mmCIF file of C-alpha atoms in Angstrom:
data_model
loop_
_atom_site.group_PDB
_atom_site.id
_atom_site.type_symbol
_atom_site.label_atom_id
_atom_site.label_comp_id
_atom_site.label_asym_id
_atom_site.label_seq_id
_atom_site.Cartn_x
_atom_site.Cartn_y
_atom_site.Cartn_z
ATOM 1 C CA MET A 51 -0.349 0.120 -0.251
ATOM 2 C CA MET A 52 1.448 3.399 -1.228
ATOM 3 C CA GLN A 53 0.994 6.551 0.681
ATOM 4 C CA VAL A 54 2.194 9.682 -0.264
ATOM 5 C CA SER A 55 2.488 12.818 1.885
ATOM 6 C CA ASP A 56 4.153 15.879 0.497
ATOM 7 C CA GLN A 57 5.941 19.137 2.016
ATOM 8 C CA VAL A 58 7.258 21.905 0.239
ATOM 9 C CA PHE A 59 8.974 25.427 1.187
ATOM 10 C CA PHE A 60 9.720 28.391 -1.739
ATOM 11 C CA PRO A 61 8.388 32.131 -0.571
ATOM 12 C CA SER A 62 7.254 34.094 -3.621
ATOM 13 C CA ILE A 63 9.943 36.596 -2.683
ATOM 14 C CA LEU A 64 13.278 34.512 -1.406
ATOM 15 C CA LEU A 65 16.149 35.519 -0.317
ATOM 16 C CA LEU A 66 18.863 32.989 0.833
ATOM 17 C CA MET A 67 22.177 34.137 2.113
ATOM 18 C CA LEU A 68 24.034 31.439 2.095
ATOM 19 C CA LYS A 69 28.041 31.813 1.570
ATOM 20 C CA ASP A 70 30.315 34.353 2.459
ATOM 21 C CA PHE A 71 33.555 34.229 -0.446
ATOM 22 C CA SER A 72 37.010 34.792 0.822
ATOM 23 C CA PRO A 73 38.265 38.088 -0.119
ATOM 24 C CA GLY A 74 41.639 36.634 -1.161
ATOM 25 C CA SER A 75 40.234 34.723 -4.143
ATOM 26 C CA ALA A 76 41.420 35.858 -7.989
ATOM 27 C CA VAL A 77 37.852 37.114 -8.941
ATOM 28 C CA GLU A 78 35.868 39.856 -7.136
ATOM 29 C CA SER A 79 35.096 38.692 -3.408
ATOM 30 C CA LEU A 80 30.939 38.068 -3.248
ATOM 31 C CA GLU A 81 29.354 39.135 -0.277
ATOM 32 C CA LYS A 82 26.128 37.090 -0.563
ATOM 33 C CA ARG A 83 24.633 34.031 -2.528
ATOM 34 C CA ILE A 84 20.894 33.864 -3.830
ATOM 35 C CA PHE A 85 19.140 30.800 -4.379
ATOM 36 C CA ALA A 86 15.341 31.361 -5.981
ATOM 37 C CA ALA A 87 12.694 29.379 -7.233
ATOM 38 C CA VAL A 88 11.978 30.121 -11.577
ATOM 39 C CA GLY A 89 9.287 32.595 -11.961
ATOM 40 C CA SER A 90 9.653 33.475 -8.250
ATOM 41 C CA SER A 91 10.620 37.356 -7.248
ATOM 42 C CA VAL A 92 14.195 37.978 -5.317
ATOM 43 C CA LEU A 93 14.913 40.811 -3.203
ATOM 44 C CA PHE A 94 18.285 42.365 -3.335
ATOM 45 C CA PRO A 95 19.611 44.206 -0.039
ATOM 46 C CA ALA A 96 21.770 47.129 -0.773
ATOM 47 C CA PRO A 97 24.278 48.520 1.476
ATOM 48 C CA GLU A 98 22.967 50.965 4.933
ATOM 49 C CA ILE A 99 22.233 54.681 3.327
ATOM 50 C CA ARG A 100 23.520 57.524 4.553
ATOM 51 C CA SER A 101 22.428 61.269 4.530
ATOM 52 C CA HIS A 102 25.589 61.978 1.577
ATOM 53 C CA LEU A 103 23.605 59.408 -0.727
ATOM 54 C CA LYS A 104 23.861 61.040 -4.349
ATOM 55 C CA ILE A 105 23.688 58.465 -6.838
ATOM 56 C CA ILE A 106 22.760 54.862 -6.579
ATOM 57 C CA GLN A 107 23.416 52.545 -9.526
ATOM 58 C CA TRP A 108 22.398 48.757 -9.899
ATOM 59 C CA GLU A 109 24.209 46.608 -12.434
ATOM 60 C CA PHE A 110 24.082 43.498 -14.054
ATOM 61 C CA ILE A 111 27.484 41.182 -14.788
ATOM 62 C CA ASN A 112 27.153 38.469 -16.568
ATOM 63 C CA ASN A 113 29.639 36.620 -19.578
ATOM 64 C CA HIS A 114 28.358 39.870 -21.661
ATOM 65 C CA PRO A 115 29.903 43.828 -20.698
ATOM 66 C CA LEU A 116 27.853 45.194 -17.677
ATOM 67 C CA GLN A 117 24.522 46.446 -17.899
ATOM 68 C CA LEU A 118 22.373 48.697 -15.955
ATOM 69 C CA ILE A 119 19.573 47.620 -14.267
ATOM 70 C CA VAL A 120 18.653 50.872 -11.956
ATOM 71 C CA GLU A 121 19.855 54.703 -11.555
ATOM 72 C CA TYR A 122 18.755 56.790 -9.083
ATOM 73 C CA GLN A 123 19.947 60.628 -8.055
ATOM 74 C CA LEU A 124 18.937 62.133 -4.839
ATOM 75 C CA ASP A 125 18.021 65.102 -6.964
ATOM 76 C CA SER A 126 16.013 63.760 -9.706
ATOM 77 C CA SER A 127 12.293 62.637 -9.246
ATOM 78 C CA LYS A 128 11.951 59.368 -9.855
ATOM 79 C CA ALA A 129 14.549 56.137 -10.536
ATOM 80 C CA ILE A 130 15.555 55.360 -14.386
ATOM 81 C CA VAL A 131 14.638 51.543 -15.163
ATOM 82 C CA TYR A 132 16.768 50.607 -18.055
ATOM 83 C CA GLY A 133 16.156 48.101 -21.131
ATOM 84 C CA PRO A 134 14.596 44.673 -19.982
ATOM 85 C CA TYR A 135 14.129 45.618 -16.859
ATOM 86 C CA LYS A 136 11.108 47.622 -17.185
ATOM 87 C CA GLY A 137 8.115 46.431 -15.441
ATOM 88 C CA ARG A 138 10.505 43.696 -13.889
ATOM 89 C CA VAL A 139 11.843 45.693 -11.322
ATOM 90 C CA ASP A 140 10.676 48.001 -8.159
ATOM 91 C CA PHE A 141 13.380 50.399 -6.247
ATOM 92 C CA ASN A 142 12.818 51.485 -2.759
ATOM 93 C CA GLU A 143 14.317 54.945 -3.128
ATOM 94 C CA SER A 144 14.463 55.200 0.629
ATOM 95 C CA THR A 145 16.894 52.097 1.319
ATOM 96 C CA GLY A 146 17.779 51.137 -2.121
ATOM 97 C CA TYR A 147 16.412 47.434 -2.232
ATOM 98 C CA LEU A 148 16.150 46.080 -5.834
ATOM 99 C CA LEU A 149 12.777 43.805 -6.520
ATOM 100 C CA LEU A 150 13.298 41.035 -9.551
ATOM 101 C CA LYS A 151 10.034 39.709 -10.563
ATOM 102 C CA ASN A 152 9.578 36.781 -12.427
ATOM 103 C CA VAL A 153 13.334 35.614 -12.400
ATOM 104 C CA GLN A 154 14.431 32.973 -15.195
ATOM 105 C CA LYS A 155 17.659 30.859 -15.470
ATOM 106 C CA LYS A 156 18.947 33.716 -17.840
ATOM 107 C CA ASP A 157 18.815 35.905 -14.921
ATOM 108 C CA ASN A 158 21.604 33.971 -13.202
ATOM 109 C CA GLY A 159 24.504 36.167 -12.802
ATOM 110 C CA ILE A 160 26.321 38.656 -10.241
ATOM 111 C CA TYR A 161 24.364 41.764 -9.193
ATOM 112 C CA LYS A 162 26.488 45.054 -8.155
ATOM 113 C CA VAL A 163 25.223 48.077 -6.322
ATOM 114 C CA VAL A 164 27.271 51.087 -6.342
ATOM 115 C CA ILE A 165 26.713 54.098 -4.542
ATOM 116 C CA ASN A 166 27.756 57.461 -5.523
ATOM 117 C CA LEU A 167 29.652 55.875 -7.814
ATOM 118 C CA GLU A 168 32.669 54.432 -5.064
ATOM 119 C CA GLU A 169 33.312 51.091 -7.142
ATOM 120 C CA LYS A 170 35.948 49.318 -4.401
ATOM 121 C CA LYS A 171 32.659 50.050 -1.736
ATOM 122 C CA ALA A 172 30.318 48.006 -4.171
ATOM 123 C CA GLN A 173 28.378 45.568 -2.783
ATOM 124 C CA LYS A 174 28.112 42.259 -5.250
ATOM 125 C CA VAL A 175 25.480 39.443 -5.108
ATOM 126 C CA SER A 176 25.348 36.329 -6.986
ATOM 127 C CA LEU A 177 21.919 35.188 -8.113
ATOM 128 C CA THR A 178 21.111 31.247 -8.783
ATOM 129 C CA VAL A 179 17.843 30.620 -10.202
ATOM 130 C CA ILE A 180 16.652 26.831 -10.167
ATOM 131 C CA GLU A 181 13.961 24.864 -10.726
ATOM 132 C CA PRO A 182 12.210 23.773 -7.676
ATOM 133 C CA VAL A 183 11.584 19.925 -6.718
ATOM 134 C CA THR A 184 8.716 18.048 -8.190
ATOM 135 C CA GLN A 185 6.590 15.630 -6.107
ATOM 136 C CA PRO A 186 8.401 12.676 -6.116
ATOM 137 C CA GLN A 187 6.850 9.429 -7.229
ATOM 138 C CA LEU A 188 7.990 6.211 -5.624
ATOM 139 C CA ARG A 189 7.744 2.811 -7.103
ATOM 140 C CA SER A 190 8.794 -0.654 -6.164
ATOM 141 C CA ASN A 191 9.928 -3.356 -8.416
ATOM 142 C CA LEU A 192 11.309 -6.700 -7.409
ATOM 143 C CA SER A 193 14.091 -8.468 -8.984
ATOM 144 C CA LEU A 194 13.734 -11.387 -11.076
ATOM 145 C CA ASP A 195 15.365 -13.954 -8.341
ATOM 146 C CA GLY A 196 12.931 -12.124 -5.730
ATOM 147 C CA SER A 197 15.510 -11.432 -3.776
ATOM 148 C CA THR A 198 15.867 -7.468 -3.324
ATOM 149 C CA LEU A 199 13.133 -4.945 -3.579
ATOM 150 C CA TRP A 200 13.931 -1.924 -5.330
ATOM 151 C CA LEU A 201 12.441 1.614 -4.614
ATOM 152 C CA SER A 202 12.469 4.136 -7.223
ATOM 153 C CA CYS A 203 12.358 7.815 -6.600
ATOM 154 C CA ASP A 204 11.180 9.586 -10.080
ATOM 155 C CA VAL A 205 11.607 13.446 -9.559
ATOM 156 C CA SER A 206 12.992 16.420 -11.727
ATOM 157 C CA GLY A 207 14.347 19.658 -10.433
ATOM 158 C CA ASP A 208 17.790 21.428 -10.151
ATOM 159 C CA ARG A 209 20.489 20.253 -8.000
ATOM 160 C CA ILE A 210 18.507 17.820 -6.093
ATOM 161 C CA THR A 211 19.292 16.093 -3.311
ATOM 162 C CA ILE A 212 17.892 12.493 -1.971
ATOM 163 C CA VAL A 213 17.859 11.301 1.318
ATOM 164 C CA TRP A 214 16.459 7.857 2.105
ATOM 165 C CA MET A 215 14.170 7.173 5.564
ATOM 166 C CA ARG A 216 12.727 4.426 7.199
ATOM 167 C CA ASN A 217 10.538 4.551 9.759
ATOM 168 C CA GLU A 218 11.323 8.304 9.983
ATOM 169 C CA GLU A 219 15.190 7.286 10.538
ATOM 170 C CA PRO A 220 17.892 7.776 8.299
ATOM 171 C CA ILE A 221 18.639 4.427 6.159
ATOM 172 C CA PRO A 222 22.003 2.853 7.764
ATOM 173 C CA PRO A 223 24.676 2.532 5.516
ATOM 174 C CA GLU A 224 24.720 -1.413 6.020
ATOM 175 C CA GLU A 225 25.117 -4.150 3.235
ATOM 176 C CA CYS A 226 21.159 -5.084 3.259
ATOM 177 C CA TYR A 227 20.372 -1.725 1.715
ATOM 178 C CA GLN A 228 22.326 -0.888 -1.427
ATOM 179 C CA GLN A 229 21.966 3.095 -3.201
ATOM 180 C CA SER A 230 22.529 4.021 -6.744
ATOM 181 C CA GLU A 231 25.145 6.687 -7.348
ATOM 182 C CA ASP A 232 22.282 9.427 -8.055
ATOM 183 C CA GLN A 233 20.635 8.249 -4.879
ATOM 184 C CA LYS A 234 17.632 7.739 -6.604
ATOM 185 C CA HIS A 235 17.048 3.712 -6.617
ATOM 186 C CA LEU A 236 17.332 1.846 -3.075
ATOM 187 C CA GLY A 237 17.761 -1.694 -2.778
ATOM 188 C CA ILE A 238 16.538 -3.934 0.001
ATOM 189 C CA ILE A 239 18.583 -7.066 -0.034
ATOM 190 C CA ASN A 240 17.236 -10.392 0.993
ATOM 191 C CA LEU A 241 13.768 -9.088 1.941
ATOM 192 C CA GLU A 242 12.211 -10.093 5.060
ATOM 193 C CA LYS A 243 9.416 -9.420 7.457
ATOM 194 C CA SER A 244 11.793 -7.851 9.689
ATOM 195 C CA ASP A 245 12.279 -5.139 6.669
ATOM 196 C CA CYS A 246 8.755 -4.157 6.511
ATOM 197 C CA GLY A 247 7.798 -0.024 7.402
ATOM 198 C CA ASN A 248 7.682 3.362 5.797
ATOM 199 C CA PHE A 249 10.134 3.870 2.917
ATOM 200 C CA SER A 250 10.528 7.897 2.519
ATOM 201 C CA CYS A 251 12.042 9.545 -0.271
ATOM 202 C CA ASN A 252 13.265 13.011 0.984
ATOM 203 C CA ALA A 253 14.249 15.296 -2.431
ATOM 204 C CA SER A 254 15.462 18.943 -1.641
ATOM 205 C CA ASN A 255 17.315 21.853 -3.002
ATOM 206 C CA GLU A 256 17.911 25.128 -1.610
ATOM 207 C CA ILE A 257 14.919 26.366 -2.628
ATOM 208 C CA SER A 258 12.421 23.650 -1.659
ATOM 209 C CA TRP A 259 11.798 19.950 -0.032
ATOM 210 C CA ARG A 260 9.299 17.501 -1.096
ATOM 211 C CA GLN A 261 8.528 13.592 0.588
ATOM 212 C CA ALA A 262 6.875 10.526 -0.876
ATOM 213 C CA THR A 263 6.204 7.925 1.389
ATOM 214 C CA LEU A 264 5.575 3.750 0.634
ATOM 215 C CA PHE A 265 4.658 1.117 2.810
ATOM 216 C CA VAL A 266 6.197 -2.079 2.122
ATOM 217 C CA THR A 267 4.757 -4.738 3.519
ATOM 218 C CA PHE A 268 5.866 -8.911 2.889
ATOM 219 C CA GLU A 269 3.957 -10.662 0.819
ATOM 220 C CA GLY A 270 6.462 -13.529 -0.391
ATOM 221 C CA ILE A 271 7.927 -16.319 1.058
ATOM 222 C CA PRO A 272 11.670 -15.079 2.940
ATOM 223 C CA ALA A 273 14.423 -15.145 1.042
ATOM 224 C CA ALA A 274 15.646 -18.058 3.317
ATOM 225 C CA LEU A 275 13.328 -20.360 2.062
ATOM 226 C CA GLN A 276 13.887 -19.403 -1.460
ATOM 227 C CA GLN A 277 16.926 -20.505 -1.243
ATOM 228 C CA ALA A 278 15.762 -23.852 0.670
ATOM 229 C CA GLN A 279 13.244 -24.076 -2.110
ATOM 230 C CA LYS A 280 16.062 -24.219 -4.722
ATOM 231 C CA MET A 281 18.321 -26.721 -2.175
ATOM 232 C CA SER A 282 15.790 -28.877 -2.352
ATOM 233 C CA ALA A 283 15.160 -29.532 -5.575
ATOM 234 C CA VAL A 284 19.234 -29.793 -6.365
ATOM 235 C CA ALA A 285 18.981 -32.846 -3.474
ATOM 236 C CA LEU A 286 15.682 -34.380 -4.927
ATOM 237 C CA MET A 287 18.061 -34.301 -8.684
ATOM 238 C CA LEU A 288 21.234 -35.698 -6.859
ATOM 239 C CA GLY A 289 18.631 -38.209 -5.405
ATOM 240 C CA VAL A 290 17.283 -39.404 -8.318
ATOM 241 C CA ILE A 291 21.340 -39.420 -10.223
ATOM 242 C CA ALA A 292 21.938 -41.858 -7.237
ATOM 243 C CA ALA A 293 18.514 -44.132 -7.254
ATOM 244 C CA LEU A 294 19.254 -44.741 -11.109
ATOM 245 C CA GLY A 295 23.088 -45.549 -10.155
ATOM 246 C CA PHE A 296 21.938 -48.030 -7.498
ATOM 247 C CA VAL A 297 19.410 -49.349 -9.892
ATOM 248 C CA SER A 298 22.084 -50.213 -12.365
ATOM 249 C CA LEU A 299 23.770 -51.983 -9.953
ATOM 250 C CA CYS A 300 21.258 -54.237 -9.137
ATOM 251 C CA CYS A 301 20.558 -54.886 -12.688
ATOM 252 C CA GLN A 302 24.237 -56.351 -13.601
ATOM 253 C CA SER A 303 24.673 -59.927 -13.843
ATOM 254 C CA ALA A 304 26.706 -60.005 -11.011
ATOM 255 C CA LYS A 305 25.935 -57.512 -8.331
ATOM 256 C CA PRO A 306 28.873 -55.376 -6.715
ATOM 257 C CA LYS A 307 28.104 -54.629 -2.877
ATOM 258 C CA PRO A 308 28.072 -51.461 -2.083
ATOM 259 C CA GLY A 309 29.155 -52.204 1.120
ATOM 260 C CA HIS A 310 32.626 -53.758 -0.020
ATOM 261 C CA ALA A 311 33.767 -51.045 -2.053
ATOM 262 C CA ALA A 312 36.764 -51.224 -0.453
ATOM 263 C CA SER A 313 37.340 -54.864 -1.557
ATOM 264 C CA LEU A 314 36.113 -54.562 -4.937
ATOM 265 C CA SER A 315 39.654 -54.109 -6.185
ATOM 266 C CA GLN A 316 41.051 -56.815 -4.434
ATOM 267 C CA ASN A 317 38.159 -59.341 -6.160
ATOM 268 C CA HIS A 318 39.475 -60.793 -9.345
ATOM 269 C CA ASN A 319 37.074 -63.363 -10.415
ATOM 270 C CA PHE A 320 34.346 -59.947 -9.809
ATOM 271 C CA ALA A 321 36.697 -57.935 -12.545
ATOM 272 C CA LYS A 322 36.163 -61.204 -14.768
ATOM 273 C CA HIS A 323 33.038 -61.806 -14.498
ATOM 274 C CA HIS A 324 32.401 -57.679 -15.395
ATOM 275 C CA ARG A 325 34.729 -58.028 -18.448
ATOM 276 C CA SER A 326 31.972 -60.515 -20.072
ATOM 277 C CA LYS A 327 29.673 -59.772 -22.335
ATOM 278 C CA ARG A 328 26.751 -59.628 -19.502
ATOM 279 C CA ASN A 329 28.249 -56.159 -18.192
ATOM 280 C CA PHE A 330 26.514 -53.581 -19.643
ATOM 281 C CA PHE A 331 29.303 -51.079 -18.766
ATOM 282 C CA ASN A 332 32.422 -53.320 -19.545
ATOM 283 C CA TRP A 333 34.339 -51.889 -16.404
ATOM 284 C CA ASN A 334 36.709 -53.672 -14.157
ATOM 285 C CA GLY A 335 36.697 -53.933 -10.527
ATOM 286 C CA GLU A 336 38.851 -50.722 -10.295
ATOM 287 C CA GLU A 337 36.393 -48.879 -11.820
ATOM 288 C CA TRP A 338 33.018 -50.297 -10.297
ATOM 289 C CA ARG A 339 34.809 -49.243 -7.033
ATOM 290 C CA TYR A 340 35.163 -45.793 -8.300
ATOM 291 C CA PHE A 341 31.560 -45.555 -9.416
ATOM 292 C CA ILE A 342 30.106 -46.961 -6.132
ATOM 293 C CA CYS A 343 32.359 -43.685 -4.523
ATOM 294 C CA PHE A 344 30.830 -41.583 -6.795
ATOM 295 C CA LEU A 345 26.988 -42.564 -5.769
ATOM 296 C CA GLN A 346 28.219 -42.919 -2.007
ATOM 297 C CA ALA A 347 29.617 -38.885 -2.709
ATOM 298 C CA THR A 348 26.015 -38.282 -4.226
ATOM 299 C CA VAL A 349 24.404 -39.344 -1.170
ATOM 300 C CA CYS A 350 26.374 -36.977 0.996
ATOM 301 C CA LEU A 351 25.721 -34.080 -0.723
ATOM 302 C CA SER A 352 22.730 -34.542 -1.249
ATOM 303 C CA SER A 353 22.114 -35.335 2.557
ATOM 304 C CA GLY A 354 23.838 -32.076 3.148
ATOM 305 C CA LEU A 355 22.113 -29.865 1.041
ATOM 306 C CA LEU A 356 18.787 -31.560 2.989
ATOM 307 C CA PHE A 357 20.633 -30.891 6.674
ATOM 308 C CA ALA A 358 20.734 -27.394 5.445
ATOM 309 C CA VAL A 359 17.147 -26.977 4.026
ATOM 310 C CA THR A 360 15.922 -28.794 7.330
ATOM 311 C CA ILE A 361 18.232 -26.029 9.402
ATOM 312 C CA ILE A 362 16.457 -22.942 7.518
ATOM 313 C CA TRP A 363 12.987 -24.849 7.671
ATOM 314 C CA MET A 364 13.047 -24.846 11.928
ATOM 315 C CA ALA A 365 14.151 -21.254 11.781
ATOM 316 C CA GLN A 366 11.583 -19.993 10.032
ATOM 317 C CA GLN A 367 8.641 -22.351 10.962
ATOM 318 C CA GLY A 368 9.533 -23.619 14.705
ATOM 319 C CA VAL A 369 11.141 -26.707 15.582
ATOM 320 C CA SER A 370 9.623 -29.896 16.232
ATOM 321 C CA VAL A 371 10.788 -33.754 17.135
ATOM 322 C CA PHE A 372 10.044 -34.839 13.435
ATOM 323 C CA LEU A 373 13.020 -32.448 12.454
ATOM 324 C CA ILE A 374 15.169 -32.765 14.913
ATOM 325 C CA PHE A 375 14.994 -36.887 14.070
ATOM 326 C CA LEU A 376 15.405 -35.634 10.720
ATOM 327 C CA ILE A 377 18.345 -34.049 11.230
ATOM 328 C CA LEU A 378 20.172 -36.880 13.093
ATOM 329 C CA ALA A 379 19.260 -39.443 10.145
ATOM 330 C CA LEU A 380 20.727 -36.831 7.634
ATOM 331 C CA THR A 381 23.997 -37.016 10.219
ATOM 332 C CA TRP A 382 24.507 -40.562 9.900
ATOM 333 C CA VAL A 383 23.637 -40.841 6.380
ATOM 334 C CA MET A 384 26.627 -38.075 5.754
ATOM 335 C CA MET A 385 28.848 -39.824 8.158
ATOM 336 C CA VAL A 386 28.898 -43.533 6.786
ATOM 337 C CA THR A 387 28.825 -42.181 3.047
ATOM 338 C CA LEU A 388 31.690 -40.088 3.777
ATOM 339 C CA THR A 389 33.421 -42.749 5.379
ATOM 340 C CA VAL A 390 32.844 -44.957 2.649
ATOM 341 C CA VAL A 391 34.355 -42.218 0.356
ATOM 342 C CA VAL A 392 37.437 -41.150 1.807
ATOM 343 C CA TRP A 393 38.923 -43.858 4.246
ATOM 344 C CA ASP A 394 41.305 -45.803 2.439
ATOM 345 C CA PRO A 395 40.104 -49.274 0.976
ATOM 346 C CA LYS A 396 42.210 -51.688 2.990
ATOM 347 C CA ARG A 397 41.481 -49.755 6.279
ATOM 348 C CA LEU A 398 38.059 -49.809 5.636
ATOM 349 C CA ARG A 399 38.042 -54.204 4.119
ATOM 350 C CA THR A 400 38.784 -54.971 8.381
ATOM 351 C CA PHE A 401 35.091 -53.460 8.924
ATOM 352 C CA THR A 402 33.155 -54.996 6.390
ATOM 353 C CA GLY A 403 34.436 -58.626 7.461
ATOM 354 C CA ARG A 404 31.859 -58.192 10.420
ATOM 355 C CA ARG A 405 28.154 -58.662 9.169
ATOM 356 C CA THR A 406 26.623 -56.146 11.217
ATOM 357 C CA ILE A 407 28.927 -53.444 9.690
ATOM 358 C CA ARG A 408 28.280 -54.915 6.198
ATOM 359 C CA ILE A 409 24.837 -54.612 6.514
ATOM 360 C CA ILE A 410 24.965 -51.163 7.781
ATOM 361 C CA LEU A 411 27.528 -50.274 4.781
ATOM 362 C CA ASP A 412 24.919 -52.146 2.519
ATOM 363 C CA ALA A 413 21.531 -50.037 3.691
ATOM 364 C CA THR A 414 22.928 -46.982 4.390
ATOM 365 C CA ALA A 415 23.492 -45.367 1.202
ATOM 366 C CA PRO A 416 20.210 -46.902 -0.268
ATOM 367 C CA GLY A 417 18.012 -46.103 2.080
ATOM 368 C CA GLY A 418 20.016 -42.239 2.158
ATOM 369 C CA VAL A 419 18.637 -42.144 -1.407
ATOM 370 C CA ILE A 420 15.048 -42.236 -0.288
ATOM 371 C CA LEU A 421 15.197 -40.113 2.335
ATOM 372 C CA VAL A 422 16.367 -37.439 0.149
ATOM 373 C CA MET A 423 13.813 -38.373 -1.984
ATOM 374 C CA VAL A 424 11.186 -38.445 0.195
ATOM 375 C CA LEU A 425 12.459 -35.557 2.227
ATOM 376 C CA ALA A 426 13.361 -33.170 -0.672
ATOM 377 C CA GLY A 427 9.221 -33.749 -1.721
ATOM 378 C CA PHE A 428 8.493 -32.736 1.620
ATOM 379 C CA PHE A 429 9.906 -29.654 1.617
ATOM 380 C CA LEU A 430 9.549 -28.515 -2.059
ATOM 381 C CA MET A 431 5.462 -29.452 -1.286
ATOM 382 C CA ASN A 432 5.117 -27.329 1.766
ATOM 383 C CA ILE A 433 7.212 -24.232 0.495
ATOM 384 C CA ARG A 434 4.869 -24.628 -2.456
ATOM 385 C CA ASP A 435 1.526 -24.570 -0.232
ATOM 386 C CA LEU A 436 3.476 -21.554 1.673
ATOM 387 C CA GLU A 437 3.624 -19.797 -1.356
ATOM 388 C CA ASP A 438 -0.309 -20.755 -2.611
ATOM 389 C CA HIS A 439 -1.550 -19.963 0.886
ATOM 390 C CA ILE A 440 0.310 -16.074 0.568
ATOM 391 C CA LYS A 441 -1.358 -15.607 -2.579
ATOM 392 C CA ARG A 442 -4.571 -16.402 -1.731
ATOM 393 C CA ARG A 443 -4.227 -13.954 1.508
ATOM 394 C CA LYS A 444 -2.973 -11.143 -1.246
ATOM 395 C CA LYS A 445 -6.016 -11.699 -3.048
ATOM 396 C CA LYS A 446 -8.409 -12.224 -0.554
ATOM 397 C CA GLU A 447 -7.005 -8.562 0.979
ATOM 398 C CA THR A 448 -7.501 -7.207 -2.398
ATOM 399 C CA ARG A 449 -11.199 -8.106 -2.762
ATOM 400 C CA ASN A 450 -11.897 -6.966 0.685
ATOM 401 C CA ASN A 451 -9.902 -3.169 0.433
ATOM 402 C CA PRO A 452 -10.337 -2.261 -3.229
ATOM 403 C CA PRO A 453 -7.534 0.244 -3.970
ATOM 404 C CA GLY A 454 -9.525 3.307 -3.830
ATOM 405 C CA GLY A 455 -7.359 6.993 -3.797
ATOM 406 C CA GLU A 456 -4.381 5.180 -2.416
ATOM 407 C CA GLU A 457 -1.572 3.552 -5.000
ATOM 408 C CA ASN A 458 -0.898 -0.010 -4.565
#
């Protein structure tokens, strides 16, 4: 839901005295600098006029020869306004102040007031005419991978400075926020529920300030669950690969036993049989050992992925006895399969001689494949159901609260 609020300040007669220039600069020193909005009126002050005033002149200095604006002599009846400034200026004869109306960018430059033709005591004022900032328009756009929400502040004007606020406080320079070089775009990285709130774009320059506010709500699954969904899909794919590998082992005329992976290279009869025509792969004993190690590593990797997915799920949805049991089961599968892969075959052979251990080694990897495929499907279905639930709730809220004057 987007709620836009604005505030602006630029009076019709504007006098902003912002900066004094150092008198030692190469150019003539300026006593004051004035910023004004296009179309506004600007009041130029004059030095205090003493009783011995004879003549006062206002001049405009730009990248062309000096141009007189107003000249007033004490013994004359009224001030003389020159050229293009007729009808655009008001001159106060008692104070010497000059009011320039409907200023435009062509009026940018230096204005000088000279009293009694004393150039050394002349006072200069620099005028800069700029466009005020327009009312910002805040728009949101979710990245393709759904992990980053981009807020765009569409605003125009001159010399704009943009400050982003969250809940009326400046956005901290943290890694979870990213701003473009022109400050018009704010990225909320890895959007979570904690990122919800009022985000404001404050646009300002020397003469105006405006603000737009967008209320950010979290309507999708958290970024952590999005990553868990991807990891579950990868684990399922690895589980299918491992399952096909174990099925191929079972289809051989002389079946290698996963639990005997360490002794395959020592079994010459096994190698002889698998060089026969009945061996579809035509592999020797050592090649079969590498293949079985690959299957064990695949089961180990997929179990590790689902171990991480289970931790993420518990962090997002809460802890349960069922999930703790899954953590223990996956840990066991990873330990056994990793042992088969990394241990020296001769050392492993001493354990496989025992029937109980051989049964455990034979059953762990195929059982791990079944566990991986079931668990990956479980997480994928639950995450998908969570997404559907959020979409249905959003549609229901939209029907119950049709958009009115506010922009969604």
